[in-house]
Tab-separated table of C-alpha atoms and ligand atoms in Angstrom:
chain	number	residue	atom	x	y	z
V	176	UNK	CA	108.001	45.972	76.462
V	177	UNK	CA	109.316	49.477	76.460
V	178	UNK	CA	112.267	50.191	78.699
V	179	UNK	CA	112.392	52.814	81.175
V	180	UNK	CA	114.512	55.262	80.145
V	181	UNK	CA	118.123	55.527	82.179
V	182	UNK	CA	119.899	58.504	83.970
V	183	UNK	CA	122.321	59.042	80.879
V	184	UNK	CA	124.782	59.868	83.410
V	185	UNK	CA	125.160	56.855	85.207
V	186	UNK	CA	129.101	55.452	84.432
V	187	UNK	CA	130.231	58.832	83.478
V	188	UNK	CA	130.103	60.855	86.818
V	189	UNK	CA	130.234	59.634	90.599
V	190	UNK	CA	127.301	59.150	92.063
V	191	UNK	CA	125.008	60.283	89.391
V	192	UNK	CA	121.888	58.459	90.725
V	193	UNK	CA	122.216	60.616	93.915
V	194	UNK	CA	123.104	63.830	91.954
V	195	UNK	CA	120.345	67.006	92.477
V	196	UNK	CA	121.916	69.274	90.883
V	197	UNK	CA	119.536	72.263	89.363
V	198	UNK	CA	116.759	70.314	91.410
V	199	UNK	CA	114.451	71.713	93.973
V	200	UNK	CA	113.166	71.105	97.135
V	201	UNK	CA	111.082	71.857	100.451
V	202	UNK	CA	111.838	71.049	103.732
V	203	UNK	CA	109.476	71.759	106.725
V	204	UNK	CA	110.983	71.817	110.309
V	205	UNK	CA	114.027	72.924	108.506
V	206	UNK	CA	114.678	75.469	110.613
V	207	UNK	CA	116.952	73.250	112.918
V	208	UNK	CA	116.897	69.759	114.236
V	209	UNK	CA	116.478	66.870	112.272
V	210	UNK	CA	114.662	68.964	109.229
V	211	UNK	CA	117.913	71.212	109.144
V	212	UNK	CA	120.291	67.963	109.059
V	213	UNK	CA	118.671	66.858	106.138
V	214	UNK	CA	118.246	70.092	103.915
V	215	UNK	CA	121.585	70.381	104.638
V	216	UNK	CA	122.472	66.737	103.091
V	217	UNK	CA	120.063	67.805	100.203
V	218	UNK	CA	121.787	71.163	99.274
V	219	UNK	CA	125.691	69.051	99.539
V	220	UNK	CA	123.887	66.991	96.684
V	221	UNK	CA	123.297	70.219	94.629
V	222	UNK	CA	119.744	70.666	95.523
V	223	UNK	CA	117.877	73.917	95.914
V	224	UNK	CA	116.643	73.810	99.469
V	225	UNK	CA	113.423	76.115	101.262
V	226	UNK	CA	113.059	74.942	104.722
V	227	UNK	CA	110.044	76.298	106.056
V	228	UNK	CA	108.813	76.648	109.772
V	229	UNK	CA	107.028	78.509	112.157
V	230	UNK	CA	110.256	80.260	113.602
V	231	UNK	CA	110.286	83.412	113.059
V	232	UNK	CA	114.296	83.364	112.692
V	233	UNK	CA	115.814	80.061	111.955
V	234	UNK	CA	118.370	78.603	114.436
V	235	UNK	CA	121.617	79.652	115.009
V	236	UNK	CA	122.689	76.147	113.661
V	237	UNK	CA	121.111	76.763	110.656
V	238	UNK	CA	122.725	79.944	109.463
V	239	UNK	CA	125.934	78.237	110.464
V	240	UNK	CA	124.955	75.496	108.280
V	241	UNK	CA	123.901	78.155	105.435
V	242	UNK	CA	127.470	80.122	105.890
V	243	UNK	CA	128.938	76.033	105.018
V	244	UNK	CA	126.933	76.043	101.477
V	245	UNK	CA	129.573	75.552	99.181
V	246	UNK	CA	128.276	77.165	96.176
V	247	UNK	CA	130.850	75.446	93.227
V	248	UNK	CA	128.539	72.530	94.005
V	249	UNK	CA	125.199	74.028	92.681
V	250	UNK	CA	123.200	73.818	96.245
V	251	UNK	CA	121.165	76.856	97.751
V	252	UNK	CA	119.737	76.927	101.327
V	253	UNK	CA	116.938	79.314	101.812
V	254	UNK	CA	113.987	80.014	104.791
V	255	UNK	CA	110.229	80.897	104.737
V	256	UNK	CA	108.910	81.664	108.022
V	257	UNK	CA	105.560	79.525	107.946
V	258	UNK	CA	103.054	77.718	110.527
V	259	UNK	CA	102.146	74.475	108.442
V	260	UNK	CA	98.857	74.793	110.210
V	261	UNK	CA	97.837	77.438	108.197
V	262	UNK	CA	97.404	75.166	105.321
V	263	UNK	CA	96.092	77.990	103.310
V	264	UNK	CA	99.519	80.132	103.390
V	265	UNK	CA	101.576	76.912	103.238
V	266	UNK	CA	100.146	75.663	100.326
V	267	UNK	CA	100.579	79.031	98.557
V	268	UNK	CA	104.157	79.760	99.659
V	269	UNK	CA	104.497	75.794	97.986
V	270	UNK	CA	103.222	77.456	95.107
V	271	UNK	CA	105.547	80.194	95.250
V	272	UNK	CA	108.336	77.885	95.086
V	273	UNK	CA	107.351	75.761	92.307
V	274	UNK	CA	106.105	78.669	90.306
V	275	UNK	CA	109.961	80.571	90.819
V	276	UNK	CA	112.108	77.463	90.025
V	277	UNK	CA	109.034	76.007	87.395
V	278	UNK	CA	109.687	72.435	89.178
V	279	UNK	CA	109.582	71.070	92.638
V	280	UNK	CA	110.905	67.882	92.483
V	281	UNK	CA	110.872	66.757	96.207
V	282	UNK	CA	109.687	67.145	100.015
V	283	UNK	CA	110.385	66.238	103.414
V	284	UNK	CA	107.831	66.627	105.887
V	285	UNK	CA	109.612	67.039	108.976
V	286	UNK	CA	107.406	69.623	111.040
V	287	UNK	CA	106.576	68.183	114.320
V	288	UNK	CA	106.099	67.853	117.897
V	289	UNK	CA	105.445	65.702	120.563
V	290	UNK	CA	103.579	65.922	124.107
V	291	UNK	CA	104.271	64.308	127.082
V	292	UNK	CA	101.128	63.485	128.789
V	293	UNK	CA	99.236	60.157	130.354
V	294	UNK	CA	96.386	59.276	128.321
V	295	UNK	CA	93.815	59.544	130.580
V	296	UNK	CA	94.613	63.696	130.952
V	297	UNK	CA	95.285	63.929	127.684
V	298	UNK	CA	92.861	66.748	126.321
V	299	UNK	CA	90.958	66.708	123.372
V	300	UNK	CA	91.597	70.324	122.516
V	301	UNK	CA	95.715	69.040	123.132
V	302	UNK	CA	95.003	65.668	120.572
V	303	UNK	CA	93.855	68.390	117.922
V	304	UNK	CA	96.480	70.473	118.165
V	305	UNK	CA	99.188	67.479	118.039
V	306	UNK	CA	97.457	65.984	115.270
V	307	UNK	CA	96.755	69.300	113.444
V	308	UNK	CA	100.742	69.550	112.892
V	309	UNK	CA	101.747	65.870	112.708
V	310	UNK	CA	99.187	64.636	110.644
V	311	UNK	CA	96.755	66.952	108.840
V	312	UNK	CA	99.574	69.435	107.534
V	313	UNK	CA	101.804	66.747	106.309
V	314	UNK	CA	98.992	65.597	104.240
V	315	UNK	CA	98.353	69.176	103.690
V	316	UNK	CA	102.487	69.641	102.872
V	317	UNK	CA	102.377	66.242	100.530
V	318	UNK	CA	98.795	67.039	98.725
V	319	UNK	CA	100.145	70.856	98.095
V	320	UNK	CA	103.583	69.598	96.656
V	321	UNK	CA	101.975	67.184	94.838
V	322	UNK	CA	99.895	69.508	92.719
V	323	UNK	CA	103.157	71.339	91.720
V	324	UNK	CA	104.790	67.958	90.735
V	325	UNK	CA	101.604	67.296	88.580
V	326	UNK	CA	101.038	70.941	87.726
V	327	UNK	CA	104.856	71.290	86.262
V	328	UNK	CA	105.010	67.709	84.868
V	329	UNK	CA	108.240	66.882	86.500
V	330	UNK	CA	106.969	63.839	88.548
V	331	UNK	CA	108.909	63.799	92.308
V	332	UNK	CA	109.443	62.340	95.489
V	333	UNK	CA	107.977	62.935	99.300
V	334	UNK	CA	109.639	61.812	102.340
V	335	UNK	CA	107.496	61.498	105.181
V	336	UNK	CA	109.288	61.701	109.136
V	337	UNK	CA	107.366	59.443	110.678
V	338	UNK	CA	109.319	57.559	113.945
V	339	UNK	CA	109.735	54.578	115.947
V	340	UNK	CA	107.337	55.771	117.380
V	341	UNK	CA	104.723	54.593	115.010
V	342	UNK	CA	105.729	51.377	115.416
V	343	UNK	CA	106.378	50.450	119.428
V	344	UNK	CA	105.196	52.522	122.542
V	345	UNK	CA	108.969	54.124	123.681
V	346	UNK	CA	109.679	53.154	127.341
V	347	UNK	CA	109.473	55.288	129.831
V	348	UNK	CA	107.579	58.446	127.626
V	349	UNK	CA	103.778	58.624	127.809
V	350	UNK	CA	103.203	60.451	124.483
V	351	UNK	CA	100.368	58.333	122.899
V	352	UNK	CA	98.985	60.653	120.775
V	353	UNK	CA	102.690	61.450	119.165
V	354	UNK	CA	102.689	58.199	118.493
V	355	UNK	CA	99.318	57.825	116.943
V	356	UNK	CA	100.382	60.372	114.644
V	357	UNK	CA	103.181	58.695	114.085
V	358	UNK	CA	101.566	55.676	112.796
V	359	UNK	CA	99.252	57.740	110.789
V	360	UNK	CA	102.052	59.083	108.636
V	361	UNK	CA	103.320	55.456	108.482
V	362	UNK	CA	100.046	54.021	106.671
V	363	UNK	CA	99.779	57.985	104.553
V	364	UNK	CA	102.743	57.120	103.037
V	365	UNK	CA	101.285	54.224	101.867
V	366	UNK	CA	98.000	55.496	100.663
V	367	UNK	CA	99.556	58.147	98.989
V	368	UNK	CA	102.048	55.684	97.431
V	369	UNK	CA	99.163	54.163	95.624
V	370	UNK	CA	97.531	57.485	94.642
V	371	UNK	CA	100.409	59.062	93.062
V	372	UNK	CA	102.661	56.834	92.113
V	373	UNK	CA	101.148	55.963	88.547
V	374	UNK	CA	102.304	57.776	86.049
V	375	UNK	CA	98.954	59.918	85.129
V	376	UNK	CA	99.678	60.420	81.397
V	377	UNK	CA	102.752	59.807	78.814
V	378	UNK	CA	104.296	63.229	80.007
V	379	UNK	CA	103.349	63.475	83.685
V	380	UNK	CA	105.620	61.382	86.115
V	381	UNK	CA	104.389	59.342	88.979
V	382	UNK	CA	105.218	60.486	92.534
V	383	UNK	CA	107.046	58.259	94.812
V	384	UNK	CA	105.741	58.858	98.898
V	385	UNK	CA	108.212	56.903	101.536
V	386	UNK	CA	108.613	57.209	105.001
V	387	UNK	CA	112.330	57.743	107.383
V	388	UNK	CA	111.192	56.497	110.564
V	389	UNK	CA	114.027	57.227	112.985
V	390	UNK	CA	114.810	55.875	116.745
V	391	UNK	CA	115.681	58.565	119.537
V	392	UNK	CA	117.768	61.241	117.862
V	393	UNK	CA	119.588	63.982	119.934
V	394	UNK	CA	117.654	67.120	118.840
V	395	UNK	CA	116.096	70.304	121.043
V	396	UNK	CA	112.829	68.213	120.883
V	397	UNK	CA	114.512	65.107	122.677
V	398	UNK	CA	116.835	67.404	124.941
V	399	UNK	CA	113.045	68.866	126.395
V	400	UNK	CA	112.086	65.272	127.082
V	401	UNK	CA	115.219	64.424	128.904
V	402	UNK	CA	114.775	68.384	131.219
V	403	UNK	CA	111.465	66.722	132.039
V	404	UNK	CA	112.940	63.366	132.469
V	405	UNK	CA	116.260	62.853	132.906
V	406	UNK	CA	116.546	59.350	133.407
V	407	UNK	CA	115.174	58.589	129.855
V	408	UNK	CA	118.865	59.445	128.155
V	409	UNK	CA	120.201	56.103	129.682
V	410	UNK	CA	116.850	53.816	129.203
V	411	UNK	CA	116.726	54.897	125.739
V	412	UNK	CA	120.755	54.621	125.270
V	413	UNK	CA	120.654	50.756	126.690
V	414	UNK	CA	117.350	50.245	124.341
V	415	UNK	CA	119.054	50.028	121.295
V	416	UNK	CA	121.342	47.514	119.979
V	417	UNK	CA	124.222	50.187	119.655
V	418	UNK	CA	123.960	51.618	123.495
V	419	UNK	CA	123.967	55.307	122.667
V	420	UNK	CA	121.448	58.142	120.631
V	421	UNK	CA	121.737	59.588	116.999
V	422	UNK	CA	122.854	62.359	115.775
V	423	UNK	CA	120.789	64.020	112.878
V	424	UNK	CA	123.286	63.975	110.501
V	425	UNK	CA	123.192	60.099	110.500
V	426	UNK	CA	119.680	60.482	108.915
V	427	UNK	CA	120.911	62.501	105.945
V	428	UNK	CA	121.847	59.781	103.602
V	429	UNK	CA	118.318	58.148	103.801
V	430	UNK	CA	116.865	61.252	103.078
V	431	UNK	CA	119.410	61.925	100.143
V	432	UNK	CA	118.469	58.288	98.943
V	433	UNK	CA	114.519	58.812	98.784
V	434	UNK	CA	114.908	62.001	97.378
V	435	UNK	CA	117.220	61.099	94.335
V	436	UNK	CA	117.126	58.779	91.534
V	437	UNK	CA	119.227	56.242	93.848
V	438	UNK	CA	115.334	55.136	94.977
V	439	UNK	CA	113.543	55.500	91.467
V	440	UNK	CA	111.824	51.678	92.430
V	441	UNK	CA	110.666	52.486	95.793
V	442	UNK	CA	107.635	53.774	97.273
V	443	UNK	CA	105.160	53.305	99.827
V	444	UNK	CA	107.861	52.153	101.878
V	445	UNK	CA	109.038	53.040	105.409
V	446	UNK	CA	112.777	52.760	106.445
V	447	UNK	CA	113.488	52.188	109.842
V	448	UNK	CA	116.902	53.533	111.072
V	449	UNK	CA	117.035	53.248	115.015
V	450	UNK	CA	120.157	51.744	115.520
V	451	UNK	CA	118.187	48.460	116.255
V	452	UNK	CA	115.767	49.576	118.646
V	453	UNK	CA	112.737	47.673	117.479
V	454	UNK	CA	114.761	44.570	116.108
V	455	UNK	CA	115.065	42.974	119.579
W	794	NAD	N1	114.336	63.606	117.856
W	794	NAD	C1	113.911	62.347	117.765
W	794	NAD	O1	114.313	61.462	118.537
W	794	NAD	C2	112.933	61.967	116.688
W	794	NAD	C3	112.714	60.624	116.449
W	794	NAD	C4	111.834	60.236	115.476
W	794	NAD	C5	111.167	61.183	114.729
W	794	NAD	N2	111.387	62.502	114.956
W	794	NAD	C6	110.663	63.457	114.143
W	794	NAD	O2	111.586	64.261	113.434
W	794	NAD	C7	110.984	65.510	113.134
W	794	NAD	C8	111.932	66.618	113.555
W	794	NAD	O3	112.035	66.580	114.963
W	794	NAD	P1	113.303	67.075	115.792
W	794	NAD	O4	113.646	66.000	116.719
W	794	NAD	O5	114.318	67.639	114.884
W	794	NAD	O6	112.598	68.204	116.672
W	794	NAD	P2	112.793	69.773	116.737
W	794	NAD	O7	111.813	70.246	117.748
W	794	NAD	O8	114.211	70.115	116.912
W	794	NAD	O9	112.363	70.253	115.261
W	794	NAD	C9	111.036	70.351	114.865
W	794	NAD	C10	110.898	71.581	113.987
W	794	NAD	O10	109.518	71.652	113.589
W	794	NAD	C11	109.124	73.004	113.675
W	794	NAD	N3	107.673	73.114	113.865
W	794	NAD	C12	106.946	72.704	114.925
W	794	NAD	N4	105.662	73.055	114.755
W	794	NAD	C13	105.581	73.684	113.547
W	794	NAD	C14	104.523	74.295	112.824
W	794	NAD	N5	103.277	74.324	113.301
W	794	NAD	N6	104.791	74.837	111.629
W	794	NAD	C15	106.055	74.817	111.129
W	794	NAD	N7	107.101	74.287	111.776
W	794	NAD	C16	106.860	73.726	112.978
W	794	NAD	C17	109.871	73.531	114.911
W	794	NAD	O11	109.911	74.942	114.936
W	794	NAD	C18	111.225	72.883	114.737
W	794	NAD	O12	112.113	73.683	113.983
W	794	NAD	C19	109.648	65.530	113.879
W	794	NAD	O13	108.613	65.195	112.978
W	794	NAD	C20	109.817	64.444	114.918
W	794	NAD	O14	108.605	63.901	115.315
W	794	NAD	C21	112.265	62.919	115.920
């Protein structure tokens, strides 16, 4: 049987499975948030790093984070202002990307939102427009990237953010059609998994799909649901097994993880990082 061949680097330099140097990479939601934690933790790696969202300016936090890039280690953070709804402008600034750095070697899908609103008054023209962003143009965002990975034979790896969410309803927050989505992405991940994963010729890499599905994270999206709600910071706190939120940056080193060599065996997997949330 013929044996896979090895990063050559492995033994000779730290952390060589996890290295992205001269690799590249899109982020959407990246322009703060959870998105922006893990470009960051993609671009300390080496990687080359477009975060694209609908913002028309990017946080404050993330041209703080951009002023941090320490260039001696190879990584780049850049922004495209871009509504992944319009699937027809995403997909060409994915394009873009691939076609300037020939390669795209990884995603994360991280464009979201969530509404707040009982089932019974939810609106159908509301469930399309949740749905349009948390599940159509991450398939959108994944199919896109995927051509490039095919289209540049360089094989790759996308990262779904699915939640929690797509596994239990969250106490307290009435947001079922967040969570549908959220389960959606959970099972994509898996179809896609089995689509892409096969290597489809001698010189064309398989794509690896996985899913980070985190518990409540401190972010602008969860600091709207406690303005509405307040009492939801200490229901959600005592829900988990560690009695307090997370802070983006503990999601980074998943991320990193899917999106290197580290995880060369996995796909169609989801990993569940919610400080123990759903484990009791
Ligand atoms: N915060 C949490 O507790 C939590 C938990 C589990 C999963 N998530 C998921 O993590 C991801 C990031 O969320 P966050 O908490 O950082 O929220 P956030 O609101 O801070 O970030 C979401 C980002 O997505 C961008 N975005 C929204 N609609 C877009 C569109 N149409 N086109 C392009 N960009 C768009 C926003 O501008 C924003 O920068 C989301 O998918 C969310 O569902 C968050």
């Amino acid at each position: 049987m013929a044996r896979l061949p090895k990063n050559e680097e492995v033994g000779s330099k730290q952390f060589a499975d996890f290295d992205l140097g001269g690799k590249t990479f899109i982020v959407t939601g990246g322009a703060r948030g959870l998105g922006l934690a893990l470009a960051e933790g993609l671009v300390e790696a080496g990687g080359r790093v477009y975060c694209i969202d609908i913002a028309e300016e990017p946080d404050e936090e993330w041209k703080v984070a951009q002023k941090r890039v320490n260039p001696a280690w190879g990584g780049r953070l850049e922004y495209r202002q871009q509504d992944v709804c319009d699937t027809e402008n995403l997909s060409r600034i994915i394009e873009e990307t691939a076609d300037e750095n020939q390669q795209l070697n990884g995603v994360i899908a991280a464009a979201g939102v969530n509404q707040v609103t009982p089932a019974i008054e939810y609106s159908a023209q509301d469930a399309s427009k949740l749905l349009a962003i948390n599940l159509t143009a991450v398939l959108e965002t994944a199919s896109s990237a995927a051509k490039m990975m095919i289209k540049y034979k360089c094989g790759g790896s996308i990262c779904l953010i699915a939640s929690m969410s797509g596994l239990v309803a969250n106490k307290g927050m009435k947001s079922p059609v967040y969570n549908a989505s959220k389960a959606a992405l959970i099972q994509l991940a898996k179809n896609l998994a089995m689509e892409w994963s096969l290597p489809k010729d001698e010189s064309t890499p398989g794509i690896r799909v996985n899913c980070i599905s985190p518990g409540h994270i401190i972010t602008p999206m969860v600091e709207e649901n406690f303005r509405q709600q307040p009492e939801l910071k200490d229901l959600w706190r005592k829900e988990n097994m560690m009695g307090r939120l997370a802070r983006p940056d503990e999601f980074k080193g998943a991320a990193l993880f899917l999106l290197s060599n580290a995880s060369s065996f996995m796909t169609g997997s989801n990993i569940v990082i919610d400080g123990g949330h759903t484990a009791w």
